[in-house]
Tab-separated table of C-alpha atoms in Angstrom:
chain	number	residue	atom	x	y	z
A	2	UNK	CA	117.066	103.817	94.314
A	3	UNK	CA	115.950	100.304	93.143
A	4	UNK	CA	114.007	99.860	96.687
A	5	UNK	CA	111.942	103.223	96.063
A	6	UNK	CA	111.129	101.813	92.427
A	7	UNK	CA	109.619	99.040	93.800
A	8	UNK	CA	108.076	100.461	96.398
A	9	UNK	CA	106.219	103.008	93.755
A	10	UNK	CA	105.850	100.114	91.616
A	11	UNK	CA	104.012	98.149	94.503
A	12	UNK	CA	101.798	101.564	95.481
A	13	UNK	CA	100.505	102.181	91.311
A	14	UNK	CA	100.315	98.294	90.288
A	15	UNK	CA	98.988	97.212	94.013
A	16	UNK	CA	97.331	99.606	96.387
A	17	UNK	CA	96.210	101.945	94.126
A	18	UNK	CA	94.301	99.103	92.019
A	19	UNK	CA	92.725	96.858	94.715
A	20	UNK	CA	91.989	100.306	96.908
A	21	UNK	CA	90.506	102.625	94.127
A	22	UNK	CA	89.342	100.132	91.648
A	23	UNK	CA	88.575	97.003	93.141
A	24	UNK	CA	87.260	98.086	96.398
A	25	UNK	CA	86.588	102.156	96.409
A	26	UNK	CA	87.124	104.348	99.371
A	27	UNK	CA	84.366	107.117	100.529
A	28	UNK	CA	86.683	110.236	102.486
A	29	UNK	CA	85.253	112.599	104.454
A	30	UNK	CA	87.141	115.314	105.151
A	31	UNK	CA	90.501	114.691	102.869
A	32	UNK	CA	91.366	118.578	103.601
A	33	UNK	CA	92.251	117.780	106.958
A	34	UNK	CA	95.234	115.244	106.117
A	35	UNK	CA	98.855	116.186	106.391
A	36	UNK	CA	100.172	118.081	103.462
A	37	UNK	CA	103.327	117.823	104.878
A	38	UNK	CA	105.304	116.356	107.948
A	39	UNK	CA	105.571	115.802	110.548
A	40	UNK	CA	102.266	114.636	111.639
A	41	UNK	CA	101.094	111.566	113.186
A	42	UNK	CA	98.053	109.842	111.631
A	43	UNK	CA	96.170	107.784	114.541
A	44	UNK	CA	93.299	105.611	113.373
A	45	UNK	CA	91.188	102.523	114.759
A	46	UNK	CA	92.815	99.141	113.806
A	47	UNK	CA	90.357	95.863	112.974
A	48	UNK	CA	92.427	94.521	109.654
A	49	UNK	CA	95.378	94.149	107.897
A	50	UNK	CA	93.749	96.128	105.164
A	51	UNK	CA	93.949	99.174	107.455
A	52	UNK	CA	97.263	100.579	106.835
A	53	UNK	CA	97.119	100.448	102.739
A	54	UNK	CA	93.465	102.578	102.827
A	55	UNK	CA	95.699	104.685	104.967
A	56	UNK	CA	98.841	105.074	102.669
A	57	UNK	CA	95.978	104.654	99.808
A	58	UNK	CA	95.407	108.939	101.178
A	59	UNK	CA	98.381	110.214	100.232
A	60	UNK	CA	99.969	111.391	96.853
A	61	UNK	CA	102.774	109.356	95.559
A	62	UNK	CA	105.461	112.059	96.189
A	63	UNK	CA	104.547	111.825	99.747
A	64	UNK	CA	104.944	107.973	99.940
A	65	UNK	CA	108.423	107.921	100.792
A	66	UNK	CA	108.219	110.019	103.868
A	67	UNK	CA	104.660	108.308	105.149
A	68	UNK	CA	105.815	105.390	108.021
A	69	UNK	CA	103.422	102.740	109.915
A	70	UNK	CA	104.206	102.224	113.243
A	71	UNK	CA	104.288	98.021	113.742
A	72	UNK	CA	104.813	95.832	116.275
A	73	UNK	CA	108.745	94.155	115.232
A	74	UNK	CA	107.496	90.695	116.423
A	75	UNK	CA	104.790	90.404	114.213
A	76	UNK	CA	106.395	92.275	111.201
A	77	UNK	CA	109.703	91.240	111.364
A	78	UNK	CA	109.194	87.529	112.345
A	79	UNK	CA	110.878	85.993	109.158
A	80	UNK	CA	113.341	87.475	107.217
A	81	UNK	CA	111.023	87.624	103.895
A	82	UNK	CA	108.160	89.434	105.804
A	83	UNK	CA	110.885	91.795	107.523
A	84	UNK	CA	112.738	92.984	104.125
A	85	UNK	CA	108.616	93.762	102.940
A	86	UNK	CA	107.579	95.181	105.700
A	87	UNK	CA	110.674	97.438	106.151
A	88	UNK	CA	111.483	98.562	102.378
A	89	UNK	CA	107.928	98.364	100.746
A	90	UNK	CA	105.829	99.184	103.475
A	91	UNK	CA	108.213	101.354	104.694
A	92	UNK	CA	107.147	100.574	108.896
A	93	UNK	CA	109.180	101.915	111.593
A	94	UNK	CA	109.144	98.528	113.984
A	95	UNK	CA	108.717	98.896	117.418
A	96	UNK	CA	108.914	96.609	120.307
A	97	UNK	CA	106.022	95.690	122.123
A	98	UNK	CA	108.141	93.648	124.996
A	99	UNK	CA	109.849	96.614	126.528
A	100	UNK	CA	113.238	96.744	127.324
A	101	UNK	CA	116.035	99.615	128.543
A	102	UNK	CA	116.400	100.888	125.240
A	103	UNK	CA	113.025	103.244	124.257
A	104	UNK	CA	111.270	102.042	121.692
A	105	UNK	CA	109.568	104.917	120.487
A	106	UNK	CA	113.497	106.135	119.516
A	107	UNK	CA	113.341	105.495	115.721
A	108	UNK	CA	109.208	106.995	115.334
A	109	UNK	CA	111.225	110.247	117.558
A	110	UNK	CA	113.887	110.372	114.555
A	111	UNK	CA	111.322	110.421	111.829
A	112	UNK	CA	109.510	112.960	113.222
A	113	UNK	CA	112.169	115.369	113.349
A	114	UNK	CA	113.278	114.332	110.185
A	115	UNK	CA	109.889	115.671	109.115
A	116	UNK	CA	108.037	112.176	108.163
A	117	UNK	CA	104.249	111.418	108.660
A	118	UNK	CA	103.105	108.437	111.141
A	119	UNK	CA	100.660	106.131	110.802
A	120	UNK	CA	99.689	104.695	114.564
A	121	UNK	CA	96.932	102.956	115.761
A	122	UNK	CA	96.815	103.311	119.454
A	123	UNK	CA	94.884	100.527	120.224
A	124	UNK	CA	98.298	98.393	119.929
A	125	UNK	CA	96.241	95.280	118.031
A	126	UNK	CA	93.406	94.716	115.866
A	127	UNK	CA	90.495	94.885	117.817
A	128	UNK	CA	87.034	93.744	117.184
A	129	UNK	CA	84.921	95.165	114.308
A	130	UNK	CA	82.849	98.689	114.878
A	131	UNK	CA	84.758	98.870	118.631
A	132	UNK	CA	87.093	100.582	119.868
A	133	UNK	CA	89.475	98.926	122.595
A	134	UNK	CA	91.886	100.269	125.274
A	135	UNK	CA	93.762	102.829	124.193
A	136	UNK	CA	97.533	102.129	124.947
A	137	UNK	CA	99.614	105.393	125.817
A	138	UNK	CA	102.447	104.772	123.792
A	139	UNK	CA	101.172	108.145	121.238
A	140	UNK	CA	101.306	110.365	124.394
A	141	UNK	CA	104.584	109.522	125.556
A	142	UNK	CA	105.704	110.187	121.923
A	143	UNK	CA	103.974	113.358	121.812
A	144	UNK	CA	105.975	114.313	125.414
A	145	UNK	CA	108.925	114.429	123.583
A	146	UNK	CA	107.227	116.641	120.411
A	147	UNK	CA	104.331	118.009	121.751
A	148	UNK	CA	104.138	120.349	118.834
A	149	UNK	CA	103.658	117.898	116.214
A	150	UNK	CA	99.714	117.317	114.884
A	151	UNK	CA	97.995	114.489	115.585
A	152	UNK	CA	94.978	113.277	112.928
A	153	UNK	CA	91.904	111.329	114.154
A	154	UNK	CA	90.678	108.717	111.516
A	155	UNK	CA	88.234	106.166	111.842
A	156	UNK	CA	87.610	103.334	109.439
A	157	UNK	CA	85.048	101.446	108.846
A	158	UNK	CA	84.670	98.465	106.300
A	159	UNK	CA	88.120	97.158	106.896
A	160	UNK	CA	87.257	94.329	108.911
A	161	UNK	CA	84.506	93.046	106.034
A	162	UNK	CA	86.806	93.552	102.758
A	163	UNK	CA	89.542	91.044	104.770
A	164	UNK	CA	88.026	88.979	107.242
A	165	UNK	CA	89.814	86.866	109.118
A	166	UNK	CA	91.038	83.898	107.007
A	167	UNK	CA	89.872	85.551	103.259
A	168	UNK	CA	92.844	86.126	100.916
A	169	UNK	CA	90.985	88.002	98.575
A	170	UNK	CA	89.436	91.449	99.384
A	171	UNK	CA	85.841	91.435	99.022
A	172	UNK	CA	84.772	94.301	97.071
A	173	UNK	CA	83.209	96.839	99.649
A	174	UNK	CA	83.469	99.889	99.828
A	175	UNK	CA	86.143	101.357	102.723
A	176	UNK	CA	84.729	104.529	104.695
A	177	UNK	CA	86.994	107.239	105.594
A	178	UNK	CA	86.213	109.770	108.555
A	179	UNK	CA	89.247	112.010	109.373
A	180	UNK	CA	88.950	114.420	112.279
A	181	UNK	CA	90.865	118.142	113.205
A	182	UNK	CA	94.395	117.955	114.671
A	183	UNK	CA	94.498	116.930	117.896
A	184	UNK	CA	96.922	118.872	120.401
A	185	UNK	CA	99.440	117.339	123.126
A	186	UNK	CA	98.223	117.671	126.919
A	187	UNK	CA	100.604	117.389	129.441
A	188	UNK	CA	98.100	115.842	131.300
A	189	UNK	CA	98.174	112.036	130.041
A	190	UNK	CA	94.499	110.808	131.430
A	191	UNK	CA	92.899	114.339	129.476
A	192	UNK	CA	95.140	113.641	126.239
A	193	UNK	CA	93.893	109.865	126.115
A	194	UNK	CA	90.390	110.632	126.893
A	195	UNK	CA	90.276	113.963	124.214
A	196	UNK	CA	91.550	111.169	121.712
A	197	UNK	CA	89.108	108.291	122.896
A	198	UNK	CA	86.596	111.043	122.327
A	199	UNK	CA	87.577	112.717	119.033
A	200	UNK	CA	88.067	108.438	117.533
A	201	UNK	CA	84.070	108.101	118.886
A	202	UNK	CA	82.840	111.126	117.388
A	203	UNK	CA	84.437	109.988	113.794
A	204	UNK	CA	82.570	106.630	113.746
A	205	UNK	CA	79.085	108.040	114.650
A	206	UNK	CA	80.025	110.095	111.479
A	207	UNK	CA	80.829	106.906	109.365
A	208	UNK	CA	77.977	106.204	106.874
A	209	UNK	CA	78.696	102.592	107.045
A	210	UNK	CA	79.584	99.889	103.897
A	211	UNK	CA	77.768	98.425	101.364
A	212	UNK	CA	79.021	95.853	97.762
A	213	UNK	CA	79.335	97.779	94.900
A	214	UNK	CA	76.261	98.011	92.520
């Protein structure tokens, strides 16, 4: 009980503030987000900012069942950042070294439990306005729940509001594209390319940023 308290706490006195009233987001396309789980939420990756416009979407009574994907060796690298990231950000860790176990075990679990994703398939921040290598981590977790909906989003703006080495958010406005479900294809080259595709078509449809007046 006290962990979801502060993780509300942290969503109304935080994210909300900084996301809404400091910086502003511009969503095109809100309709087409997840009402309910599960879903999986797949969206370029170019700053740390990215995943709290992302949770920014979504009501408060759907914040408990919303989960980033992150990488465990980033995330959980100190025991401070790993009781955060786990009970306030609320991230399902995953390893990025391999290993006999499968990793993609605990994002299976949520799914059926009926929880929302966020993923960003690129596996790292990549550079600003481009879109990297997609790793194929999202179709091998679609394989196993291949009826589950997959959302494009593309951001743009991230990268400028926290840019590498700022520690305050400058305040620009964050632009929001979000796409129609993607299926599952059995075939993995057709899946990643549909998704390359669907991600490209998003940011030609991003307006771009600009300060606030």
């Amino acid at each position: 009980m006290m962990i979801r308290i502060l993780r509300t706490l942290f969503t109304l006195c935080i994210v909300w503030p900084v996301i809404w009233l400091w910086l502003g987001l511009r969503v095109r396309h809100r309709e087409r987000l997840p009402k309910n789980g599960p879903a999986i939420v797949v969206a370029n990756h170019n700053s740390h900012m990215d995943v709290f416009a992302l949770l920014s979407l979504f009501p408060l009574r759907q914040q408990a069942k919303i989960h980033p994907v992150a990488a465990a060796d980033y995330f959980l690298r100190d025991k401070r950042m790993a009781w955060f990231a786990l009970n306030i950000l609320n991230i399902i860790p995953i390893s990025r070294e391999g290993g006999n176990t499968n990793p993609l075990a605990q994002c299976e679990q949520a799914l059926r439990d009926g929880k929302t994703l966020i993923l960003f398939p690129e596996g790292t921040r990549g550079e600003p306005g481009t879109l990297s290598p997609l790793k194929s981590g999202l179709w091998h977790l679609s394989q196993s729940l291949p009826e589950v909906p997959i959302i494009p989003v593309w951001l743009r703006g991230t990268e400028q509001v926290m840019a590498k080495g700022n520690r305050i958010p400058l305040p620009l406005f964050i632009d929001v594209s979000i796409g129609d479900a993607l299926s599952f294809h059995p075939e993995k080259k057709v899946f990643m390319d549909e998704l390359k595709q669907r991600l490209l078509t998003l940011q030609q449809q991003t307006t771009g940023n600009h300060p606030h007046e």
